[in-house]
Short mmCIF file of N, CA and C in Angstrom, two decimals:
data_model
loop_
_atom_site.label_atom_id
_atom_site.label_comp_id
_atom_site.label_asym_id
_atom_site.label_seq_id
_atom_site.Cartn_x
_atom_site.Cartn_y
_atom_site.Cartn_z
N GLY M 1154 4.73 -0.64 -4.35
CA GLY M 1154 3.92 -0.70 -3.22
C GLY M 1154 2.96 0.41 -3.18
N GLY M 1155 2.07 0.12 -3.10
CA GLY M 1155 1.21 1.07 -3.08
C GLY M 1155 0.60 1.29 -1.78
N GLY M 1156 -0.63 2.75 -0.30
CA GLY M 1156 -1.18 3.12 0.97
C GLY M 1156 -2.47 3.83 0.82
N LEU M 1157 -3.23 4.11 1.87
CA LEU M 1157 -4.52 4.78 1.67
C LEU M 1157 -4.30 6.25 1.76
N MET M 1158 -3.68 6.78 0.83
CA MET M 1158 -3.47 8.20 0.81
C MET M 1158 -4.86 8.72 0.59
N VAL M 1159 -5.60 8.70 1.58
CA VAL M 1159 -7.00 9.01 1.48
C VAL M 1159 -7.58 7.99 0.54
N GLY M 1160 -6.85 7.49 -0.30
CA GLY M 1160 -7.27 6.38 -1.10
C GLY M 1160 -6.10 5.46 -1.12
N GLY M 1161 -4.99 5.91 -0.62
CA GLY M 1161 -3.78 5.19 -0.82
C GLY M 1161 -3.41 4.19 0.22
N VAL M 1162 -4.21 3.33 0.64
CA VAL M 1162 -3.78 2.30 1.56
C VAL M 1162 -2.81 1.49 0.78
N HIS M 1163 -2.11 2.09 0.08
CA HIS M 1163 -1.44 1.56 -1.07
C HIS M 1163 -0.71 0.25 -1.00
N ALA M 1164 -0.42 0.01 -2.13
CA ALA M 1164 0.33 -1.15 -2.48
C ALA M 1164 0.30 -2.12 -1.38
N ARG M 1165 -0.64 -2.32 -0.95
CA ARG M 1165 -0.49 -3.13 0.20
C ARG M 1165 -1.31 -4.35 0.01
N GLY M 1166 -2.50 -4.32 0.17
CA GLY M 1166 -3.33 -5.49 0.21
C GLY M 1166 -3.11 -6.53 -0.85
N ALA M 1167 -3.07 -6.16 -2.08
CA ALA M 1167 -3.14 -7.18 -3.12
C ALA M 1167 -1.82 -7.84 -3.37
N ARG M 1168 -0.86 -7.58 -2.56
CA ARG M 1168 0.44 -8.15 -2.84
C ARG M 1168 0.50 -9.61 -2.55
N LYS M 1169 -0.48 -10.18 -2.13
CA LYS M 1169 -0.68 -11.58 -1.86
C LYS M 1169 0.38 -12.54 -2.37
N ASP M 1170 -0.06 -13.56 -3.07
CA ASP M 1170 0.81 -14.65 -3.45
C ASP M 1170 1.93 -14.26 -4.39
N GLY M 1171 1.69 -13.36 -5.30
CA GLY M 1171 2.73 -12.97 -6.23
C GLY M 1171 3.94 -12.42 -5.51
N PHE M 1172 3.71 -11.64 -4.49
CA PHE M 1172 4.83 -11.06 -3.75
C PHE M 1172 5.54 -12.15 -2.97
N ARG M 1173 4.77 -13.03 -2.34
CA ARG M 1173 5.35 -14.09 -1.55
C ARG M 1173 6.22 -15.01 -2.39
N GLN M 1174 5.70 -15.39 -3.54
CA GLN M 1174 6.43 -16.32 -4.39
C GLN M 1174 7.64 -15.65 -5.02
N GLY M 1175 7.55 -14.38 -5.29
CA GLY M 1175 8.59 -13.71 -6.06
C GLY M 1175 9.78 -13.27 -5.26
N ILE M 1176 9.65 -13.16 -3.96
CA ILE M 1176 10.76 -12.68 -3.16
C ILE M 1176 11.33 -13.81 -2.33
N GLY M 1177 12.60 -14.03 -2.51
CA GLY M 1177 13.33 -14.97 -1.67
C GLY M 1177 14.46 -14.19 -1.07
N ILE M 1178 14.88 -14.52 0.12
CA ILE M 1178 15.87 -13.71 0.81
C ILE M 1178 17.12 -13.55 -0.05
N SER M 1179 17.48 -14.57 -0.80
CA SER M 1179 18.64 -14.42 -1.66
C SER M 1179 18.24 -14.42 -3.12
N GLY M 1180 16.98 -14.74 -3.42
CA GLY M 1180 16.60 -14.91 -4.80
C GLY M 1180 15.90 -13.74 -5.44
N PHE M 1181 15.64 -12.67 -4.70
CA PHE M 1181 14.89 -11.56 -5.28
C PHE M 1181 15.77 -10.78 -6.25
N GLN M 1182 15.25 -10.55 -7.42
CA GLN M 1182 15.97 -9.78 -8.43
C GLN M 1182 15.36 -8.39 -8.48
N PHE M 1183 16.02 -7.42 -7.87
CA PHE M 1183 15.43 -6.09 -7.82
C PHE M 1183 15.50 -5.38 -9.15
N GLY M 1184 16.34 -5.86 -10.07
CA GLY M 1184 16.34 -5.29 -11.40
C GLY M 1184 15.05 -5.63 -12.11
N ASP M 1185 14.43 -6.72 -11.71
CA ASP M 1185 13.16 -7.14 -12.29
C ASP M 1185 12.06 -6.78 -11.31
N ARG M 1186 11.36 -5.69 -11.58
CA ARG M 1186 10.34 -5.22 -10.65
C ARG M 1186 8.99 -5.85 -10.90
N ALA M 1187 8.94 -6.84 -11.78
CA ALA M 1187 7.66 -7.40 -12.18
C ALA M 1187 6.83 -7.87 -10.99
N VAL M 1188 7.47 -8.47 -10.00
CA VAL M 1188 6.72 -9.00 -8.85
C VAL M 1188 6.01 -7.89 -8.09
N ILE M 1189 6.74 -6.83 -7.78
CA ILE M 1189 6.14 -5.72 -7.02
C ILE M 1189 5.10 -5.02 -7.88
N GLU M 1190 5.41 -4.80 -9.14
CA GLU M 1190 4.46 -4.10 -10.00
C GLU M 1190 3.17 -4.89 -10.16
N GLU M 1191 3.27 -6.20 -10.28
CA GLU M 1191 2.08 -7.04 -10.37
C GLU M 1191 1.28 -6.96 -9.06
N ALA M 1192 2.00 -6.99 -7.94
CA ALA M 1192 1.34 -6.89 -6.64
C ALA M 1192 0.63 -5.55 -6.50
N ASN M 1193 1.28 -4.48 -6.95
CA ASN M 1193 0.66 -3.16 -6.87
C ASN M 1193 -0.58 -3.07 -7.74
N ALA M 1194 -0.55 -3.70 -8.90
CA ALA M 1194 -1.73 -3.69 -9.77
C ALA M 1194 -2.88 -4.42 -9.10
N LYS M 1195 -2.59 -5.54 -8.45
CA LYS M 1195 -3.64 -6.28 -7.73
C LYS M 1195 -4.18 -5.45 -6.57
N TRP M 1196 -3.28 -4.77 -5.88
CA TRP M 1196 -3.70 -3.97 -4.74
C TRP M 1196 -4.57 -2.82 -5.20
N ALA M 1197 -4.17 -2.17 -6.29
CA ALA M 1197 -4.96 -1.06 -6.82
C ALA M 1197 -6.36 -1.56 -7.21
N GLY M 1198 -6.44 -2.75 -7.80
CA GLY M 1198 -7.73 -3.33 -8.14
C GLY M 1198 -8.58 -3.58 -6.91
N ALA M 1199 -7.94 -4.00 -5.82
CA ALA M 1199 -8.66 -4.24 -4.57
C ALA M 1199 -9.19 -2.92 -4.01
N MET M 1200 -8.45 -1.84 -4.19
CA MET M 1200 -8.92 -0.53 -3.72
C MET M 1200 -10.20 -0.14 -4.48
N VAL M 1201 -10.16 -0.28 -5.80
CA VAL M 1201 -11.31 0.09 -6.62
C VAL M 1201 -12.52 -0.80 -6.30
N ALA M 1202 -12.25 -2.08 -6.02
CA ALA M 1202 -13.33 -3.02 -5.70
C ALA M 1202 -13.78 -2.93 -4.24
N ALA M 1203 -13.12 -2.10 -3.44
CA ALA M 1203 -13.39 -2.00 -2.00
C ALA M 1203 -13.27 -3.36 -1.33
N ASP M 1204 -12.28 -4.13 -1.75
CA ASP M 1204 -12.02 -5.47 -1.24
C ASP M 1204 -11.08 -5.37 -0.03
N VAL M 1205 -11.67 -5.09 1.12
CA VAL M 1205 -10.89 -4.83 2.33
C VAL M 1205 -9.98 -6.00 2.72
N PRO M 1206 -10.46 -7.26 2.71
CA PRO M 1206 -9.56 -8.35 3.09
C PRO M 1206 -8.30 -8.42 2.22
N THR M 1207 -8.44 -8.17 0.93
CA THR M 1207 -7.28 -8.20 0.05
C THR M 1207 -6.36 -7.02 0.34
N ILE M 1208 -6.94 -5.86 0.61
CA ILE M 1208 -6.13 -4.68 0.90
C ILE M 1208 -5.25 -4.91 2.12
N VAL M 1209 -5.80 -5.51 3.17
CA VAL M 1209 -5.05 -5.63 4.42
C VAL M 1209 -4.24 -6.92 4.53
N ALA M 1210 -4.37 -7.82 3.56
CA ALA M 1210 -3.75 -9.14 3.67
C ALA M 1210 -2.25 -9.11 3.91
N ASN M 1211 -1.55 -8.14 3.40
CA ASN M 1211 -0.10 -8.16 3.53
C ASN M 1211 0.45 -7.30 4.64
N TYR M 1212 -0.42 -6.76 5.49
CA TYR M 1212 0.10 -6.09 6.68
C TYR M 1212 0.48 -7.14 7.71
N ALA M 1213 1.61 -6.95 8.35
CA ALA M 1213 1.99 -7.81 9.47
C ALA M 1213 1.01 -7.58 10.61
N ASP M 1214 0.94 -8.54 11.53
CA ASP M 1214 0.05 -8.40 12.69
C ASP M 1214 0.31 -7.08 13.42
N ASP M 1215 1.57 -6.65 13.47
CA ASP M 1215 1.93 -5.42 14.17
C ASP M 1215 2.28 -4.29 13.20
N GLY M 1216 1.82 -4.39 11.96
CA GLY M 1216 2.10 -3.35 10.96
C GLY M 1216 1.50 -2.01 11.36
N VAL M 1217 2.14 -0.94 10.89
CA VAL M 1217 1.69 0.42 11.19
C VAL M 1217 1.41 1.13 9.87
N MET M 1218 0.21 1.72 9.76
CA MET M 1218 -0.17 2.50 8.59
C MET M 1218 -0.25 3.97 9.00
N MET M 1219 0.49 4.82 8.27
CA MET M 1219 0.53 6.26 8.56
C MET M 1219 0.09 7.01 7.32
N GLN M 1220 -1.15 7.49 7.36
CA GLN M 1220 -1.74 8.18 6.21
C GLN M 1220 -2.05 9.62 6.60
N PRO M 1221 -2.12 10.50 5.60
CA PRO M 1221 -2.41 11.91 5.91
C PRO M 1221 -3.81 12.09 6.48
N GLY M 1222 -3.94 13.09 7.34
CA GLY M 1222 -5.25 13.46 7.86
C GLY M 1222 -5.80 12.54 8.93
N MET M 1223 -4.96 11.65 9.47
CA MET M 1223 -5.43 10.74 10.50
C MET M 1223 -4.25 10.27 11.34
N PRO M 1224 -4.50 9.87 12.58
CA PRO M 1224 -3.41 9.33 13.39
C PRO M 1224 -2.91 8.00 12.81
N ALA M 1225 -1.67 7.65 13.12
CA ALA M 1225 -1.14 6.35 12.72
C ALA M 1225 -1.98 5.26 13.37
N VAL M 1226 -2.15 4.14 12.66
CA VAL M 1226 -2.86 3.00 13.24
C VAL M 1226 -1.91 1.82 13.28
N SER M 1227 -1.95 1.08 14.38
CA SER M 1227 -1.03 -0.03 14.61
C SER M 1227 -1.78 -1.34 14.72
N GLY M 1228 -1.30 -2.34 14.01
CA GLY M 1228 -1.88 -3.67 14.06
C GLY M 1228 -2.84 -3.89 12.90
N ARG M 1229 -2.85 -5.12 12.38
CA ARG M 1229 -3.68 -5.43 11.21
C ARG M 1229 -5.14 -5.13 11.45
N ALA M 1230 -5.66 -5.43 12.64
CA ALA M 1230 -7.08 -5.18 12.93
C ALA M 1230 -7.39 -3.69 12.87
N ALA M 1231 -6.51 -2.85 13.41
CA ALA M 1231 -6.72 -1.40 13.38
C ALA M 1231 -6.60 -0.86 11.95
N VAL M 1232 -5.66 -1.41 11.19
CA VAL M 1232 -5.52 -1.01 9.78
C VAL M 1232 -6.81 -1.35 9.03
N GLU M 1233 -7.34 -2.53 9.28
CA GLU M 1233 -8.58 -2.95 8.62
C GLU M 1233 -9.72 -1.99 8.95
N GLU M 1234 -9.87 -1.63 10.23
CA GLU M 1234 -10.94 -0.71 10.62
C GLU M 1234 -10.77 0.65 9.97
N ALA M 1235 -9.52 1.14 9.89
CA ALA M 1235 -9.26 2.44 9.27
C ALA M 1235 -9.62 2.40 7.79
N ILE M 1236 -9.27 1.33 7.11
CA ILE M 1236 -9.57 1.20 5.69
C ILE M 1236 -11.08 1.11 5.48
N LYS M 1237 -11.76 0.32 6.31
CA LYS M 1237 -13.22 0.24 6.21
C LYS M 1237 -13.84 1.61 6.37
N GLY M 1238 -13.36 2.39 7.34
CA GLY M 1238 -13.88 3.73 7.57
C GLY M 1238 -13.67 4.64 6.37
N MET M 1239 -12.47 4.57 5.79
CA MET M 1239 -12.19 5.41 4.63
C MET M 1239 -13.06 5.02 3.44
N LEU M 1240 -13.21 3.71 3.22
CA LEU M 1240 -13.99 3.25 2.08
C LEU M 1240 -15.49 3.45 2.28
N ALA M 1241 -15.92 3.61 3.54
CA ALA M 1241 -17.33 3.90 3.81
C ALA M 1241 -17.65 5.35 3.45
N SER M 1242 -16.62 6.21 3.45
CA SER M 1242 -16.87 7.63 3.18
C SER M 1242 -16.56 8.03 1.74
N MET M 1243 -16.00 7.11 0.96
CA MET M 1243 -15.66 7.45 -0.43
C MET M 1243 -15.54 6.19 -1.27
N LYS M 1244 -15.61 6.40 -2.58
CA LYS M 1244 -15.35 5.34 -3.54
C LYS M 1244 -14.04 5.65 -4.24
N VAL M 1245 -13.19 4.63 -4.36
CA VAL M 1245 -11.96 4.78 -5.14
C VAL M 1245 -12.31 4.42 -6.58
N ASP M 1246 -12.29 5.43 -7.45
CA ASP M 1246 -12.67 5.23 -8.85
C ASP M 1246 -11.54 4.64 -9.66
N SER M 1247 -10.32 5.04 -9.35
CA SER M 1247 -9.14 4.49 -10.02
C SER M 1247 -7.95 4.65 -9.09
N ALA M 1248 -6.99 3.73 -9.23
CA ALA M 1248 -5.79 3.78 -8.41
C ALA M 1248 -4.65 3.12 -9.17
N SER M 1249 -3.46 3.70 -9.07
CA SER M 1249 -2.28 3.06 -9.62
C SER M 1249 -1.08 3.40 -8.76
N PHE M 1250 -0.15 2.47 -8.69
CA PHE M 1250 1.05 2.62 -7.88
C PHE M 1250 2.26 2.32 -8.76
N THR M 1251 3.30 3.10 -8.58
CA THR M 1251 4.53 2.91 -9.34
C THR M 1251 5.68 2.73 -8.37
N THR M 1252 6.33 1.59 -8.42
CA THR M 1252 7.50 1.34 -7.57
C THR M 1252 8.68 2.06 -8.19
N ASN M 1253 9.29 2.96 -7.43
CA ASN M 1253 10.45 3.70 -7.93
C ASN M 1253 11.76 3.05 -7.52
N ASP M 1254 11.78 2.41 -6.34
CA ASP M 1254 13.03 1.87 -5.83
C ASP M 1254 12.74 0.82 -4.76
N VAL M 1255 13.58 -0.20 -4.68
CA VAL M 1255 13.50 -1.19 -3.60
C VAL M 1255 14.92 -1.45 -3.12
N LYS M 1256 15.11 -1.36 -1.81
CA LYS M 1256 16.41 -1.66 -1.19
C LYS M 1256 16.19 -2.79 -0.20
N VAL M 1257 17.10 -3.76 -0.19
CA VAL M 1257 16.97 -4.89 0.71
C VAL M 1257 18.18 -4.98 1.61
N GLY M 1258 17.95 -5.30 2.89
CA GLY M 1258 19.00 -5.57 3.85
C GLY M 1258 18.50 -6.63 4.79
N GLY M 1259 19.12 -7.79 4.77
CA GLY M 1259 18.68 -8.88 5.66
C GLY M 1259 17.24 -9.25 5.37
N ASP M 1260 16.40 -9.22 6.41
CA ASP M 1260 15.00 -9.62 6.24
C ASP M 1260 14.07 -8.43 6.02
N MET M 1261 14.64 -7.27 5.65
CA MET M 1261 13.85 -6.07 5.42
C MET M 1261 13.97 -5.63 3.96
N ALA M 1262 12.88 -5.14 3.41
CA ALA M 1262 12.89 -4.53 2.09
C ALA M 1262 12.18 -3.18 2.21
N ILE M 1263 12.82 -2.13 1.70
CA ILE M 1263 12.24 -0.79 1.75
C ILE M 1263 11.88 -0.39 0.32
N GLU M 1264 10.60 -0.14 0.12
CA GLU M 1264 10.09 0.24 -1.19
C GLU M 1264 9.68 1.70 -1.17
N THR M 1265 10.06 2.46 -2.20
CA THR M 1265 9.56 3.81 -2.37
C THR M 1265 8.82 3.87 -3.70
N GLY M 1266 7.79 4.68 -3.76
CA GLY M 1266 7.03 4.76 -4.99
C GLY M 1266 6.12 5.96 -5.02
N SER M 1267 5.30 6.00 -6.07
CA SER M 1267 4.34 7.08 -6.23
C SER M 1267 2.97 6.49 -6.55
N PHE M 1268 1.95 7.30 -6.33
CA PHE M 1268 0.58 6.83 -6.58
C PHE M 1268 -0.21 7.90 -7.31
N ARG M 1269 -1.26 7.44 -7.99
CA ARG M 1269 -2.28 8.28 -8.60
C ARG M 1269 -3.61 7.67 -8.23
N MET M 1270 -4.55 8.51 -7.85
CA MET M 1270 -5.84 8.00 -7.44
C MET M 1270 -6.94 9.00 -7.75
N THR M 1271 -8.10 8.48 -8.10
CA THR M 1271 -9.30 9.32 -8.20
C THR M 1271 -10.31 8.74 -7.22
N MET M 1272 -10.84 9.62 -6.36
CA MET M 1272 -11.79 9.20 -5.34
C MET M 1272 -13.01 10.10 -5.39
N THR M 1273 -14.15 9.53 -5.08
CA THR M 1273 -15.38 10.31 -5.00
C THR M 1273 -15.95 10.18 -3.60
N PRO M 1274 -15.92 11.29 -2.82
CA PRO M 1274 -16.54 11.24 -1.49
C PRO M 1274 -18.05 11.03 -1.64
N LYS M 1275 -18.66 10.36 -0.66
CA LYS M 1275 -20.11 10.16 -0.69
C LYS M 1275 -20.79 11.52 -0.87
N GLY M 1276 -21.60 11.62 -1.90
CA GLY M 1276 -22.31 12.86 -2.16
C GLY M 1276 -21.45 13.99 -2.71
N GLY M 1277 -20.21 13.68 -3.10
CA GLY M 1277 -19.31 14.73 -3.58
C GLY M 1277 -18.88 14.52 -5.01
N LYS M 1278 -17.94 15.34 -5.44
CA LYS M 1278 -17.40 15.27 -6.78
C LYS M 1278 -16.09 14.49 -6.76
N PRO M 1279 -15.76 13.81 -7.87
CA PRO M 1279 -14.48 13.09 -7.94
C PRO M 1279 -13.30 14.04 -7.74
N THR M 1280 -12.30 13.57 -7.03
CA THR M 1280 -11.08 14.34 -6.84
C THR M 1280 -9.89 13.47 -7.22
N ASN M 1281 -8.89 14.11 -7.80
CA ASN M 1281 -7.67 13.41 -8.18
C ASN M 1281 -6.60 13.67 -7.14
N ASP M 1282 -5.80 12.66 -6.88
CA ASP M 1282 -4.69 12.79 -5.94
C ASP M 1282 -3.47 12.12 -6.54
N VAL M 1283 -2.31 12.71 -6.29
CA VAL M 1283 -1.03 12.10 -6.65
C VAL M 1283 -0.12 12.29 -5.44
N GLY M 1284 0.79 11.35 -5.24
CA GLY M 1284 1.68 11.47 -4.10
C GLY M 1284 2.73 10.40 -4.11
N LYS M 1285 3.32 10.19 -2.93
CA LYS M 1285 4.41 9.22 -2.80
C LYS M 1285 4.27 8.44 -1.51
N TYR M 1286 5.01 7.32 -1.45
CA TYR M 1286 4.94 6.45 -0.28
C TYR M 1286 6.28 5.76 -0.02
N VAL M 1287 6.42 5.31 1.22
CA VAL M 1287 7.51 4.42 1.62
C VAL M 1287 6.87 3.26 2.36
N THR M 1288 7.20 2.06 1.95
CA THR M 1288 6.69 0.86 2.61
C THR M 1288 7.87 -0.01 3.03
N VAL M 1289 7.85 -0.44 4.29
CA VAL M 1289 8.89 -1.34 4.78
C VAL M 1289 8.26 -2.73 4.93
N TRP M 1290 8.86 -3.70 4.24
CA TRP M 1290 8.42 -5.09 4.27
C TRP M 1290 9.40 -5.88 5.13
N GLN M 1291 8.88 -6.88 5.85
CA GLN M 1291 9.74 -7.77 6.63
C GLN M 1291 9.42 -9.21 6.29
N LYS M 1292 10.49 -9.98 6.09
CA LYS M 1292 10.30 -11.40 5.80
C LYS M 1292 9.83 -12.10 7.07
N GLN M 1293 8.78 -12.90 6.93
CA GLN M 1293 8.18 -13.61 8.06
C GLN M 1293 8.77 -15.02 8.18
N ALA M 1294 8.50 -15.68 9.29
CA ALA M 1294 9.02 -17.03 9.53
C ALA M 1294 8.58 -18.00 8.45
N ASP M 1295 7.38 -17.77 7.87
CA ASP M 1295 6.89 -18.69 6.83
C ASP M 1295 7.43 -18.36 5.44
N GLY M 1296 8.31 -17.36 5.36
CA GLY M 1296 8.91 -17.00 4.08
C GLY M 1296 8.17 -15.90 3.33
N SER M 1297 6.97 -15.53 3.79
CA SER M 1297 6.22 -14.45 3.13
C SER M 1297 6.79 -13.11 3.58
N TRP M 1298 6.46 -12.08 2.82
CA TRP M 1298 6.82 -10.71 3.18
C TRP M 1298 5.56 -9.98 3.61
N LYS M 1299 5.64 -9.25 4.72
CA LYS M 1299 4.50 -8.49 5.23
C LYS M 1299 4.93 -7.04 5.47
N VAL M 1300 3.97 -6.14 5.33
CA VAL M 1300 4.20 -4.72 5.55
C VAL M 1300 4.25 -4.46 7.05
N ILE M 1301 5.37 -3.84 7.49
CA ILE M 1301 5.46 -3.48 8.91
C ILE M 1301 5.33 -1.97 9.12
N ARG M 1302 5.64 -1.18 8.08
CA ARG M 1302 5.46 0.28 8.15
C ARG M 1302 5.03 0.75 6.77
N ASP M 1303 4.03 1.62 6.74
CA ASP M 1303 3.47 2.10 5.49
C ASP M 1303 3.10 3.56 5.67
N ILE M 1304 3.77 4.45 4.94
CA ILE M 1304 3.47 5.88 5.07
C ILE M 1304 3.35 6.48 3.68
N SER M 1305 2.40 7.40 3.54
CA SER M 1305 2.23 8.07 2.26
C SER M 1305 1.77 9.49 2.50
N ASN M 1306 1.96 10.33 1.48
CA ASN M 1306 1.40 11.66 1.53
C ASN M 1306 1.19 12.19 0.12
N SER M 1307 0.34 13.18 0.04
CA SER M 1307 -0.09 13.74 -1.23
C SER M 1307 0.86 14.83 -1.70
N ASP M 1308 0.99 14.95 -3.02
CA ASP M 1308 1.72 16.07 -3.60
C ASP M 1308 0.78 17.26 -3.82
N VAL M 1309 -0.53 17.05 -3.64
CA VAL M 1309 -1.52 18.09 -3.88
C VAL M 1309 -1.60 18.97 -2.62
N ALA M 1310 -1.53 20.26 -2.82
CA ALA M 1310 -1.59 21.20 -1.68
C ALA M 1310 -2.95 21.06 -0.99
N ALA M 1311 -2.92 21.13 0.33
CA ALA M 1311 -4.17 21.08 1.10
C ALA M 1311 -5.00 22.31 0.77
N PRO M 1312 -6.33 22.13 0.72
CA PRO M 1312 -7.18 23.30 0.42
C PRO M 1312 -7.06 24.34 1.53
N THR M 1313 -7.09 25.59 1.15
CA THR M 1313 -7.04 26.66 2.16
C THR M 1313 -8.45 27.11 2.45
N LYS M 1314 -8.67 27.52 3.67
CA LYS M 1314 -10.02 27.91 4.08
C LYS M 1314 -10.36 29.28 3.51
#
């Protein structure tokens, strides 16, 4: 799973159909991470392409995104506005997400992972970021999985004044 850790709206958007088809309440094979890893690759591609609809597609209507340097945003519409704002101020040059662990209980799946990203602020120099995230997915009535909580933070020390 990948969040917008300043670039890390991670693992989120592109998880589209691959994630939906690959996870069944009793059929998900967590030993085989191919479904999540494929979803993360699609999501990372959406970040680089600034494809906002794909990025936000897997947030639940009441999903919450908690990224560094900004207040938490609640609801898919607010997540979309936050992502648009971030992408208006920078270009994501590259992004990758690595799923480290997935735990399932009932209709919830908790994913932990790490990210790498290169971003270029408008008029600035490219910066590299690495960090980690936790994403909580919930199975929906239609059988799809949607992000209900998404938090990430950087391993890079904040610049000192």
